[in-house]
Short mmCIF file of C-alpha atoms in Angstrom, two decimals:
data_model
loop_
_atom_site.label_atom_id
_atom_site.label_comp_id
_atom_site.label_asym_id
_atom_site.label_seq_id
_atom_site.Cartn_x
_atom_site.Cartn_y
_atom_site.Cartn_z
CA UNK A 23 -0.76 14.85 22.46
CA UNK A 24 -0.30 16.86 19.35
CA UNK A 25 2.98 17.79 20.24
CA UNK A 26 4.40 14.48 21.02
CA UNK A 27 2.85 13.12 17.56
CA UNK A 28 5.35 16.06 15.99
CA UNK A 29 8.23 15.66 17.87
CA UNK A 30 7.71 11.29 16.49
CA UNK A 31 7.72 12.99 12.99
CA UNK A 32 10.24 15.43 13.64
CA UNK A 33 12.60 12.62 14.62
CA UNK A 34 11.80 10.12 12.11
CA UNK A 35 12.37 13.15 10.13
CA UNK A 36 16.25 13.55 11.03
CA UNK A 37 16.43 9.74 10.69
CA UNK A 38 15.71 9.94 7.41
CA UNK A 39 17.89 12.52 6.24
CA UNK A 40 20.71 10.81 8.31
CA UNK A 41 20.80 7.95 5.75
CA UNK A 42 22.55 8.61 2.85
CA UNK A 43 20.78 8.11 -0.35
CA UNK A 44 20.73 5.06 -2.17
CA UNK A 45 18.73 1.49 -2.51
CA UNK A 46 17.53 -2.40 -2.51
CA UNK A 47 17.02 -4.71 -5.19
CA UNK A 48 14.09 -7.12 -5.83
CA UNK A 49 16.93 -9.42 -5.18
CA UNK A 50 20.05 -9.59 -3.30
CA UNK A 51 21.96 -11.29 -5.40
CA UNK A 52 22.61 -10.36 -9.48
CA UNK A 53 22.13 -7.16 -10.92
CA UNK A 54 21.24 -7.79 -14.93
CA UNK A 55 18.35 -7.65 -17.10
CA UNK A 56 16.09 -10.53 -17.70
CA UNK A 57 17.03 -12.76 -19.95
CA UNK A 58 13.50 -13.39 -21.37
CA UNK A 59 10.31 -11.54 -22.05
CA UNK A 60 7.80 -12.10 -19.48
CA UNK A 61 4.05 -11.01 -20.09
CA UNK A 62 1.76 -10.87 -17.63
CA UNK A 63 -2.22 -10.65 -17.04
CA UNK A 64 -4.51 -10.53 -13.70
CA UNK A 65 -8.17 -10.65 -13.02
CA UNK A 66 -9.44 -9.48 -9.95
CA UNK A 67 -13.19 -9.11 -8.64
CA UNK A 68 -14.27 -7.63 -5.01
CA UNK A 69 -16.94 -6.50 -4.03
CA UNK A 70 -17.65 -4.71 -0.81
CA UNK A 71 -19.95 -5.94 2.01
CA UNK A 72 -23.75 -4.05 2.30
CA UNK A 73 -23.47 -1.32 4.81
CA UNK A 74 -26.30 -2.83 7.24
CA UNK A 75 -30.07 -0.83 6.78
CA UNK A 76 -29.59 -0.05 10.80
CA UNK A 77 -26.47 1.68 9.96
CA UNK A 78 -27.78 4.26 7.37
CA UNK A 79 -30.26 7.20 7.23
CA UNK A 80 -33.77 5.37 6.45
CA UNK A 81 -34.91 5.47 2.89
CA UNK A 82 -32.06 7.67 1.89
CA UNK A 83 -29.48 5.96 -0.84
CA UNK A 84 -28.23 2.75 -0.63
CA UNK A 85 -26.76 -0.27 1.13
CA UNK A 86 -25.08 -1.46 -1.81
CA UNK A 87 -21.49 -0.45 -1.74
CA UNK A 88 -18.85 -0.91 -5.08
CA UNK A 89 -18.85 -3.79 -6.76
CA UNK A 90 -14.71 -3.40 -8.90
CA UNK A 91 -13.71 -5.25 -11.24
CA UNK A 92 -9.72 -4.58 -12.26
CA UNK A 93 -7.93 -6.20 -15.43
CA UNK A 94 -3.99 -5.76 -14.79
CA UNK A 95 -1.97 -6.06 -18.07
CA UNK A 96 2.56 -6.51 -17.54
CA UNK A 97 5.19 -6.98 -19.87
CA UNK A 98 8.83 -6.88 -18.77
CA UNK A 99 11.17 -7.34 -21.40
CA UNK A 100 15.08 -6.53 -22.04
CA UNK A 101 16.16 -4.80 -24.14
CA UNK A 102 20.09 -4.49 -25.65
CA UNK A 103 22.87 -5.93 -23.07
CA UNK A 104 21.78 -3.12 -19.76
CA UNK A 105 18.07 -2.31 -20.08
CA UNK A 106 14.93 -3.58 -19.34
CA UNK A 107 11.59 -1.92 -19.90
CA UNK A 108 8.59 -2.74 -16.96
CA UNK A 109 5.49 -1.58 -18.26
CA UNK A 110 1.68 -1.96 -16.44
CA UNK A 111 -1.65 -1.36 -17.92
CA UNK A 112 -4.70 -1.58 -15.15
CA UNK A 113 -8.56 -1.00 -16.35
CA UNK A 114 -10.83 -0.92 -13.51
CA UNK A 115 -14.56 -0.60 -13.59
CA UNK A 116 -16.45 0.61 -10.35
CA UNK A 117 -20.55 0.75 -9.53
CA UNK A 118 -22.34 1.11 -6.54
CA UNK A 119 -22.85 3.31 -3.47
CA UNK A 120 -20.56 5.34 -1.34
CA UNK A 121 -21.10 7.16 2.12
CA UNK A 122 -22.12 10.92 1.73
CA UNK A 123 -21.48 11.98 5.18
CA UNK A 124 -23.27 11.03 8.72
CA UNK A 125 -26.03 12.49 10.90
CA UNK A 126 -26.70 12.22 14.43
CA UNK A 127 -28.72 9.04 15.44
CA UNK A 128 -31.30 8.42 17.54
CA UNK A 129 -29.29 6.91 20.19
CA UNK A 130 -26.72 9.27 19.73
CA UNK A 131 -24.29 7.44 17.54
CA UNK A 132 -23.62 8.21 13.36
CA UNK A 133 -25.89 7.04 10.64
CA UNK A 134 -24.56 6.94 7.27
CA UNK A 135 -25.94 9.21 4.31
CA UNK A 136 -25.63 7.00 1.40
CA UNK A 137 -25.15 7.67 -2.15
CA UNK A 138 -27.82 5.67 -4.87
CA UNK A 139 -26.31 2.80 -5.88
CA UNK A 140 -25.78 4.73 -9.54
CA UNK A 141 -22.20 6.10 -9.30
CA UNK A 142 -20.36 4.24 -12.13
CA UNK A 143 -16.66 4.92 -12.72
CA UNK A 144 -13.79 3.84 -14.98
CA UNK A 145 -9.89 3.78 -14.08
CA UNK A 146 -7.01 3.32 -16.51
CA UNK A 147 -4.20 3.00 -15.11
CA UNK A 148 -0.43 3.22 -17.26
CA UNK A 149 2.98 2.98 -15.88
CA UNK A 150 6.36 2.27 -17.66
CA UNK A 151 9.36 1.88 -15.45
CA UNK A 152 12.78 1.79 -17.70
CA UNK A 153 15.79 0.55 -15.92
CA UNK A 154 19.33 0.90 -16.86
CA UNK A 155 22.07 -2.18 -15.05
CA UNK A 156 25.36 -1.55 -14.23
CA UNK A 157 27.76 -3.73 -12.65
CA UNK A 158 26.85 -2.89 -8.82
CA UNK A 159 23.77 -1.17 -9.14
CA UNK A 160 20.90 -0.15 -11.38
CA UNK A 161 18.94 3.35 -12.11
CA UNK A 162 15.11 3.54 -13.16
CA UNK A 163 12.91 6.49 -14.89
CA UNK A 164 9.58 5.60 -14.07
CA UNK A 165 6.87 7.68 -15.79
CA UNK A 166 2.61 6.76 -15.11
CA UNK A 167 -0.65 8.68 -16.28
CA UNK A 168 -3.67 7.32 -15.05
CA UNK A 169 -7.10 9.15 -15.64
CA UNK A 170 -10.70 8.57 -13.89
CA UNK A 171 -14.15 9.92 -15.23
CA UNK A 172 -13.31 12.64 -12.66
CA UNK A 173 -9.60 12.67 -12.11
CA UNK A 174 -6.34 12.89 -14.34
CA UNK A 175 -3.11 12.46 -12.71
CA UNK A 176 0.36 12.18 -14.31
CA UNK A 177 3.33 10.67 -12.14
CA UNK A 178 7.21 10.78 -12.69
CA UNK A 179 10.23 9.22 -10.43
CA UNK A 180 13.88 8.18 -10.19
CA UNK A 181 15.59 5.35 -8.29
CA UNK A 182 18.38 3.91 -7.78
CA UNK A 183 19.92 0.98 -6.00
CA UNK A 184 24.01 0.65 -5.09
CA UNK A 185 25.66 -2.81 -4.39
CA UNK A 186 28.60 -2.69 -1.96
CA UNK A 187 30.51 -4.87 0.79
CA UNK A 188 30.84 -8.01 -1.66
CA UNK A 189 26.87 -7.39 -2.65
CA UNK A 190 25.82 -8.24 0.52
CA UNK A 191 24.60 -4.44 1.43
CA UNK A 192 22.48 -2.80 -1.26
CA UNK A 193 21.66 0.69 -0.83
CA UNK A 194 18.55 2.46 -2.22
CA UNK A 195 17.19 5.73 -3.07
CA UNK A 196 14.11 7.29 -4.96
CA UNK A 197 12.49 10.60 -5.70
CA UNK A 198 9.01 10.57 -7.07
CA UNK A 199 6.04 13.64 -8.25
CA UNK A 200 2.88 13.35 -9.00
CA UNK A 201 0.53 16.10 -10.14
CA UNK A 202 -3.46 15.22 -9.67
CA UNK A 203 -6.28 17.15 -10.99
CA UNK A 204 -9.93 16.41 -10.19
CA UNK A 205 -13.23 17.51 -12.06
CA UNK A 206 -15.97 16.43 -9.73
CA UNK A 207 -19.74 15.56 -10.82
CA UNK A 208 -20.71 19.20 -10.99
CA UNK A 209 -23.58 20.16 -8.32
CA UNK A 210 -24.43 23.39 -6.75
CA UNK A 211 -21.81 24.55 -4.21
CA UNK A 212 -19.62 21.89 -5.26
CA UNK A 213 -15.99 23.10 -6.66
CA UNK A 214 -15.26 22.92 -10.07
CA UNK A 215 -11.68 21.55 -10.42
CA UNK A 216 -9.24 21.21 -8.42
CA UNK A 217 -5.38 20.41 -8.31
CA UNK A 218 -2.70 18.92 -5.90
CA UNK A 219 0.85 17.48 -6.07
CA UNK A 220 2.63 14.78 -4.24
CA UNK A 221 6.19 14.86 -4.03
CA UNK A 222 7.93 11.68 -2.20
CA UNK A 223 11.38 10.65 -1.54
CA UNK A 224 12.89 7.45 -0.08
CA UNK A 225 15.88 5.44 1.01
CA UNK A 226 17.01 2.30 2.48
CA UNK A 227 19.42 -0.24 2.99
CA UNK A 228 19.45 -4.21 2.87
CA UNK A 229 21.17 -6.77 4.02
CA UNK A 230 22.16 -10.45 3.40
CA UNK A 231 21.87 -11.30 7.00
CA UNK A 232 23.23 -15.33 6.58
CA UNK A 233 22.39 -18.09 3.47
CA UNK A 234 19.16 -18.15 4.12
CA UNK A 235 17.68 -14.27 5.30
CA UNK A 236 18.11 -11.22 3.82
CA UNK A 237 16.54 -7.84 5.76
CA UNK A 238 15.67 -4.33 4.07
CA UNK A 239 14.62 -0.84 6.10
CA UNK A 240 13.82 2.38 4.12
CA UNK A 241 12.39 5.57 5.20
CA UNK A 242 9.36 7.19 2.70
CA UNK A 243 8.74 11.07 3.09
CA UNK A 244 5.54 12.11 0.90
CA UNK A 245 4.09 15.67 1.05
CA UNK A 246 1.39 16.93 -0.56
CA UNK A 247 -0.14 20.09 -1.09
CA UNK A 248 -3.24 21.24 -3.15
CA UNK A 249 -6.84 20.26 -2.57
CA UNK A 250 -7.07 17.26 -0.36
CA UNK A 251 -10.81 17.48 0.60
CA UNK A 252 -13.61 15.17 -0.81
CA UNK A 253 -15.63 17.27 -3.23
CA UNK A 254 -18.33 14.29 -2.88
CA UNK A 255 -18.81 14.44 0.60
CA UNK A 256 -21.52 16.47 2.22
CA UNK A 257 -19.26 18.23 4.85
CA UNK A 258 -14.99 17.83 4.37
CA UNK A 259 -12.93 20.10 4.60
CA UNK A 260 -9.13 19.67 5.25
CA UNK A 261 -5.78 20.96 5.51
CA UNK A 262 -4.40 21.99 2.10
CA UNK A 263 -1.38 20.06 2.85
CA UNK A 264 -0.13 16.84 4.58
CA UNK A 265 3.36 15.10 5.00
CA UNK A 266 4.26 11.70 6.14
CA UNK A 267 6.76 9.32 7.04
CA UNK A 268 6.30 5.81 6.36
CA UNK A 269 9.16 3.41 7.76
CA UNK A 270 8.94 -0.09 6.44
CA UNK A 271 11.05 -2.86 7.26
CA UNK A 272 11.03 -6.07 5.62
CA UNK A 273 12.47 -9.62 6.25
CA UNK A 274 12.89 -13.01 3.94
CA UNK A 275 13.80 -16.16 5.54
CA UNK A 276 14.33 -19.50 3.83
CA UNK A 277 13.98 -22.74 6.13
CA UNK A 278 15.65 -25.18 3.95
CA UNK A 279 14.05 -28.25 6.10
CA UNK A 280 10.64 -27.18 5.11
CA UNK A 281 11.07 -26.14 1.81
CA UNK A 282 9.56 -22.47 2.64
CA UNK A 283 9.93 -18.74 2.80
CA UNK A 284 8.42 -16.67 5.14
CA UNK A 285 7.75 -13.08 4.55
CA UNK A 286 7.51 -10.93 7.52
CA UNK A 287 6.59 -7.05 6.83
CA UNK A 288 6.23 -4.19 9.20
CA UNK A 289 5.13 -0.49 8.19
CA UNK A 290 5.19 2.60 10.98
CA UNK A 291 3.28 5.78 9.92
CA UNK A 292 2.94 9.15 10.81
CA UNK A 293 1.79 12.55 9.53
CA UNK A 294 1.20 16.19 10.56
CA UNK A 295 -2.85 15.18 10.47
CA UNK A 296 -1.72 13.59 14.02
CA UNK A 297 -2.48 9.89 12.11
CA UNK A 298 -0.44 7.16 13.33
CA UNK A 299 -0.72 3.34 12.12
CA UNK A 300 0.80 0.03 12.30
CA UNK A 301 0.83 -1.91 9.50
CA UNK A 302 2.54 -5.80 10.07
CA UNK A 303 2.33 -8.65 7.17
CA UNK A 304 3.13 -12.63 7.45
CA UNK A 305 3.69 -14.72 4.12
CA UNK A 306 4.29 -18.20 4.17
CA UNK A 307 5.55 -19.15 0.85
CA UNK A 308 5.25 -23.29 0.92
CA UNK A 309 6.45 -25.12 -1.87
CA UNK A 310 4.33 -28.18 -2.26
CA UNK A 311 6.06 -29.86 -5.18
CA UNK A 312 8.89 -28.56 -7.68
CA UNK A 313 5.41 -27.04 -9.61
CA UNK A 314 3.36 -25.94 -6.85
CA UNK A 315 3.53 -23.05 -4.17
CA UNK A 316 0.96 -21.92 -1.46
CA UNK A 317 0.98 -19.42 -0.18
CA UNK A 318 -1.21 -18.32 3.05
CA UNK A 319 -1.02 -14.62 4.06
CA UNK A 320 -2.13 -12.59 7.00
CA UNK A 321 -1.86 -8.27 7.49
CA UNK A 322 -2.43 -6.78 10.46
CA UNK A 323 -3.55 -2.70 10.09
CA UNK A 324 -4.06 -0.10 12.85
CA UNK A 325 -4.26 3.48 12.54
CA UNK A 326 -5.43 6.16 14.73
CA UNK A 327 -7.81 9.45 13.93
CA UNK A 328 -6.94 12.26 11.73
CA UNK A 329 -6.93 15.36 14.24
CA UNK A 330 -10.01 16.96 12.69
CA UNK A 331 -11.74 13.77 12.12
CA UNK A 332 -15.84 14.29 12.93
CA UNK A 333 -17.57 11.04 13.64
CA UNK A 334 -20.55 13.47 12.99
CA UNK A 335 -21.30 15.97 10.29
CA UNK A 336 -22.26 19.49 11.44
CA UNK A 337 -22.65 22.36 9.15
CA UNK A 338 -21.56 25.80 9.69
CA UNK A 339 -18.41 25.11 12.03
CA UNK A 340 -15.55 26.72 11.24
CA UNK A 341 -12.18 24.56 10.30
CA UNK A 342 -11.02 21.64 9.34
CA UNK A 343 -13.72 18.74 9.60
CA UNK A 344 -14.45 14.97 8.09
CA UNK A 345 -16.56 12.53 8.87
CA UNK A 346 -14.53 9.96 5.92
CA UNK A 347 -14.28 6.44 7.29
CA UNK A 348 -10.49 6.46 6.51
CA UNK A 349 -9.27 9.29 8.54
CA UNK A 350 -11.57 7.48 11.72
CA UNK A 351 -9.46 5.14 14.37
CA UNK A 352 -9.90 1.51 13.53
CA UNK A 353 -8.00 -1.44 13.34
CA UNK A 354 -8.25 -4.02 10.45
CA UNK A 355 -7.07 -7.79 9.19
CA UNK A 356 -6.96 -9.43 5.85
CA UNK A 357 -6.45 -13.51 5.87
CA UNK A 358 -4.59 -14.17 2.25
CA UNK A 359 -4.56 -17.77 0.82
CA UNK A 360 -2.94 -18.03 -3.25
CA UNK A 361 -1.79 -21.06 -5.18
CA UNK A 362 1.22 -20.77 -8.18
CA UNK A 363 1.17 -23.39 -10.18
CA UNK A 364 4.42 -22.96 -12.31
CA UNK A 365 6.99 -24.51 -14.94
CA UNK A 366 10.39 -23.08 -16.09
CA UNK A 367 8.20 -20.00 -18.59
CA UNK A 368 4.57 -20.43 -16.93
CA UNK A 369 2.98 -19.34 -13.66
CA UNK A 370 -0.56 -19.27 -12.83
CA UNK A 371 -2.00 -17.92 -10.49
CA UNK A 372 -5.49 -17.84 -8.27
CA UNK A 373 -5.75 -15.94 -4.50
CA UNK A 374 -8.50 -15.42 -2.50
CA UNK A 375 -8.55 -12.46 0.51
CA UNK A 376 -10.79 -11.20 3.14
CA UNK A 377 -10.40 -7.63 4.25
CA UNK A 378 -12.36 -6.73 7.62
CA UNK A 379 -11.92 -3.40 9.31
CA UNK A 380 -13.73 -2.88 12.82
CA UNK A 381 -13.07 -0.48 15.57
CA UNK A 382 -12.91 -3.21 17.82
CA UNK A 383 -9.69 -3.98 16.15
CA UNK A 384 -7.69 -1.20 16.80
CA UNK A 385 -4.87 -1.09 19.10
CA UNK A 386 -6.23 1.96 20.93
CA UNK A 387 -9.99 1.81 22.54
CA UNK A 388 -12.40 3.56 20.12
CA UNK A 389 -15.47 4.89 21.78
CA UNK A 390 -17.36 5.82 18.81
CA UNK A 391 -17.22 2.87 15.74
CA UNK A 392 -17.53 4.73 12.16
CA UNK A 393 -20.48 2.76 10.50
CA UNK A 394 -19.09 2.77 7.26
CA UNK A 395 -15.62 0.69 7.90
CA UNK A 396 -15.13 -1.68 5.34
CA UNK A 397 -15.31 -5.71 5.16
CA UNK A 398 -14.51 -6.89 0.96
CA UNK A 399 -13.96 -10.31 -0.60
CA UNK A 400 -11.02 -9.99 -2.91
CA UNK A 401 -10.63 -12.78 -5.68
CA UNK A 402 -8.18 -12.70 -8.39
CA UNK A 403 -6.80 -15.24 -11.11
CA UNK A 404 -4.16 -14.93 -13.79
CA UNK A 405 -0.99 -16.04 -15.21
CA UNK A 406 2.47 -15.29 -16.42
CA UNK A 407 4.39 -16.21 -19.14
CA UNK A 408 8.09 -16.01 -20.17
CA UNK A 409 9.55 -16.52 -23.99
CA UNK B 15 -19.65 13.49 20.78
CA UNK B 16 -16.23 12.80 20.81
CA UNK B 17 -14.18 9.68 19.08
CA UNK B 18 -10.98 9.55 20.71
CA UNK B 19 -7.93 6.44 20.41
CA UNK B 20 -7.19 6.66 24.51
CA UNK B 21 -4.13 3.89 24.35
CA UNK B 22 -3.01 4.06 21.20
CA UNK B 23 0.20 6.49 21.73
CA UNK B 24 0.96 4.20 24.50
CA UNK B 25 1.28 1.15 22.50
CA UNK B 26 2.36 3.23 19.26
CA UNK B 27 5.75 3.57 21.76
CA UNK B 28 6.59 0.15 22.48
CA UNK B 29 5.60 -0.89 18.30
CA UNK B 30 7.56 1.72 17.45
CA UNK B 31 11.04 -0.55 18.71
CA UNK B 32 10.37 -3.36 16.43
CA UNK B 33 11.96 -2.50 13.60
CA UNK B 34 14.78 -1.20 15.53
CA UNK B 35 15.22 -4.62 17.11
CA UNK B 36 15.16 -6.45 13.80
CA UNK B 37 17.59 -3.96 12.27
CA UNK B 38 19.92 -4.67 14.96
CA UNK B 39 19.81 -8.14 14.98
CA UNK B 40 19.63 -8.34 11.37
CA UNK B 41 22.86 -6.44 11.62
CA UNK B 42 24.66 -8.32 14.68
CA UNK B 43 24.06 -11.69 12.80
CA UNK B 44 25.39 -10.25 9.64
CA UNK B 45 28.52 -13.31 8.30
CA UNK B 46 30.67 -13.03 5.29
CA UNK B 47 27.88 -15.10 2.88
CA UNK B 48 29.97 -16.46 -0.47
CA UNK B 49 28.51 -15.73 -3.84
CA UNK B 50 28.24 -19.80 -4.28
CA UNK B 51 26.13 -19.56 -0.97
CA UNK B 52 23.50 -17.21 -2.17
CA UNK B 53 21.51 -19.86 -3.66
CA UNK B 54 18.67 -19.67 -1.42
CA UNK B 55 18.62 -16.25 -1.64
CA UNK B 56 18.11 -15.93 -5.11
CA UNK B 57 14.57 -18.04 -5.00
CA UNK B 58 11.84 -16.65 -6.38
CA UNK B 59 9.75 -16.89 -3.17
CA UNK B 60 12.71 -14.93 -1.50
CA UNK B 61 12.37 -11.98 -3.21
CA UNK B 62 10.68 -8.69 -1.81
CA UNK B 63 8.20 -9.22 -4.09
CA UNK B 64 7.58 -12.22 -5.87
CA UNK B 65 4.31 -10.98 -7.43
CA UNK B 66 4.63 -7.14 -8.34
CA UNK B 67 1.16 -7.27 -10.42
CA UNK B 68 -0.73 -8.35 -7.01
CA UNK B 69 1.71 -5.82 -4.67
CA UNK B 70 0.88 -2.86 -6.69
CA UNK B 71 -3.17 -4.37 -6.27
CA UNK B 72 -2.82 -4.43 -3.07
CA UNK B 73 -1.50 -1.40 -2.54
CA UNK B 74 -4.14 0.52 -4.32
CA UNK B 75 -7.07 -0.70 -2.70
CA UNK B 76 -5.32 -0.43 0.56
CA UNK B 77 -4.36 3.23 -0.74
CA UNK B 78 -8.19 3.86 -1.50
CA UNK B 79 -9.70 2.25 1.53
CA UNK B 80 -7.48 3.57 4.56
CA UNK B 81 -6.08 6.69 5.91
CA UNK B 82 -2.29 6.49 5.43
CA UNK B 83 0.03 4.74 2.53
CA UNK B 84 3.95 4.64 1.83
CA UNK B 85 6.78 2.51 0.97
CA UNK B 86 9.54 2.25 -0.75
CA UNK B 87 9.25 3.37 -3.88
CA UNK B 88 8.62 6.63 -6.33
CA UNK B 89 5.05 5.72 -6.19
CA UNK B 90 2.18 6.78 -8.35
CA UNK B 91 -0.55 8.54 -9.34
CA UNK B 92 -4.96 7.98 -9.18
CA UNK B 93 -7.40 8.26 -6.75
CA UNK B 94 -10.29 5.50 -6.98
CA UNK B 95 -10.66 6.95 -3.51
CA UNK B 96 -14.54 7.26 -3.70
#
């Protein structure tokens, strides 16, 4: 099994490196700055479902998980005759409870250890992305620094994108680094600070397909090395490193007759933790009226175990182990529905999602369900404005 | 106790030709499109990402909330991974 899984990466691997490097644009056609200031502003509230009292350790933490709130701040505005300047500000405020680690159950299956429902955190979030046109192509520096109560991480990248073949081809490329420290909560036997980095590299190629589609592929290598353990969690310990390949293809479609785009996503993982997942996502962008677009969504997410993945925590083994919900098999679906309401400099903006994750969703047959997969209400409203 | 994904290689194989079969066929249908044709294209709700401020959302909660992440970009830095 485990050498199958690396012969997939090894291959996806040469793939990569087969494709020379270079890049897509947000659009297929022009390649210029904006002509007008747009700024930008979201508001978005979820709040994750009560892990169920049968679920958890009795009279040990708590069933209420985070409760986020996230403010999202843009402004994208030219600037001279070839650049433009992207920046993002998020603020996000977390409080709530979060899984410790499991036990053995009664009936043989995990319990949750649960956190009290005190943990309180604060995110801030910067990124400015500065882009430089040219005739057939454009270059960005992107630089971010975004810094938790208990984590401080500072990100730098490059890309690029290439028009060629009339602009109907647009090549793409990107490096990126990021270098992550974090300062847990201190407790006894708990580290003290730790450090990893990220590097990640990408490239693709779309396509005008006909008038109305346009396609896009691209290839994502990401390795990281450093400390990539949960300091929070009872019993984790992991590799010191991990790389991945993410291969994402994309497809736009415009049906003229119905006055609608449809979005259609697809994402193939794989790493040297022996994870694999699918990842497929459906947009149907309806215009209503000339001031009016709906737009209902749908994601489909399945992802097999990490290789040292524990359902259940035991102390003293040696190796790798975790008993996190995210490195467990399960399978997941989100059902999206947003409304723009927009005029020549105005857009806004409300969406509602539902996020459910179950084993009973996964492609694969999962005998043992983690008790701490995830089911959240996301709800966000906001608005953009050009001048 | 063990926790194992029995069928998922198996179907990983056959998912794993999807994107092949829309590259091709995105490739075989490929025309000679006219700049005065690429009106449609140029749509708002035809581009890869008609809302950045709700992708990048979206792709930090799905970041903090499941066990693998990538796409195409630089990408960026933060946990919230609690």
């Amino acid at each position: 099994m485990k050498t199958e899984k690396s012969r997939t990466l090894n291959a996806l691997t040469s793939a990569a490196l087969a494709i020379p490097a270079a890049a897509v644009s947000t659009n297929a056609i022009a390649d210029a700055p904006p002509t007008m200031t747009e700024v930008g502003y979201r508001y978005s509230q979820y709040q994750e479902d009560d892990i169920a009292e049968s679920d958890k350790v009795e009279d040990v933490g708590s069933t209420q998980r985070y409760d986020i709130n996230i403010h999202q701040f843009r402004v994208l505005t030219p600037v001279g005759d070839n650049y433009s300047v992207d920046a993002t500000f998020d603020y996000e405020t977390m409080s709530g409870a979060s899984p410790l680690g499991t036990i053995q159950g009664a009936d043989g299956d995990p319990l949750l250890v649960m956190s009290g429902a005190s943990i309180d955190d604060t995110r801030i979030d910067l990124n400015v992305k500065t882009t430089r046109y040219y005739e057939n192509g454009n270059a960005s520096i992107i630089g971010g620094y975004s810094t938790e109560d208990d984590y401080e991480a500072f990100n730098l990248g490059l890309e690029g994108e290439k028009h060629i073949n009339d602009k109907l081809t647009t090549l793409m490329g990107g490096i990126g680094y990021s270098d992550d420290t974090i300062e847990p909560t201190p407790a006894p036997g708990r580290v003290t600070e730790e450090e990893k980095y990220t590097a990640t590299t990408f490239v693709g190629i779309a396509q005008v397909i006909n008038a109305e589609s346009v396609l896009q592929t691209s290839i994502n290598y990401a390795y990281s090395d450093g400390y990539l353990s949960d300091p929070y969690k009872l019993v984790d310990q992991r590799p010191d490193s991990r790389s991945s390949i993410a291969w994402n293809t994309r497809y736009r479609h415009y049906l003229g007759s119905l006055d609608a785009a449809v979005h259609a996503d697809y994402r193939l993982y794989v790493d040297d933790w022996d994870m694999v997942s699918h990842t497929v996502g459906i947009e149907w962008h309806q215009n209503i009226d000339p001031n009016l677009r709906v737009i209902p969504s749908f994601r489909y997410y399945s992802q097999s175990q990490a290789d040292f993945y524990k359902p259940i925590d035991v102390v003293g083994i040696e190796g790798d182990k975790s008993s996190d919900y995210r490195l467990s098999p399960f399978g997941a679906v989100t059902f999206g529905l947003s409304a723009v309401a927009h005029s020549y400099n105005w857009k806004i903006i409300v969406s509602a999602e539902r996020y459910i994750a179950d084993g009973d969703l996964a492609l694969g047959t999962v005998e043992t369900e983690h008790p701490g997969l995830l089911q959240y209400t996301l709800l966000t409203v906001g608005f953009d404005y050009a001048f | 106790m063990s926790c194992k994904f029995v069928n998922h290689k198996f179907v990983s194989n056959k998912l794993m030709l999807f994107p092949i079969i829309i590259a091709v066929l995105g490739i075989e249908g490929c025309t000679s499109v006219q700049s005065w044709e690429r009106g449609e294209l140029a749509r708002t709700e035809m581009k890869w990402d008609p809302d950045p401020m709700k992708s990048a959302l979206r792709d930090h909660i799905y970041f903090s909330k499941e066990g693998s992440s990538g796409g195409a970009s630089s990408g960026g830095g933060g946990c919230g991974c609690n």
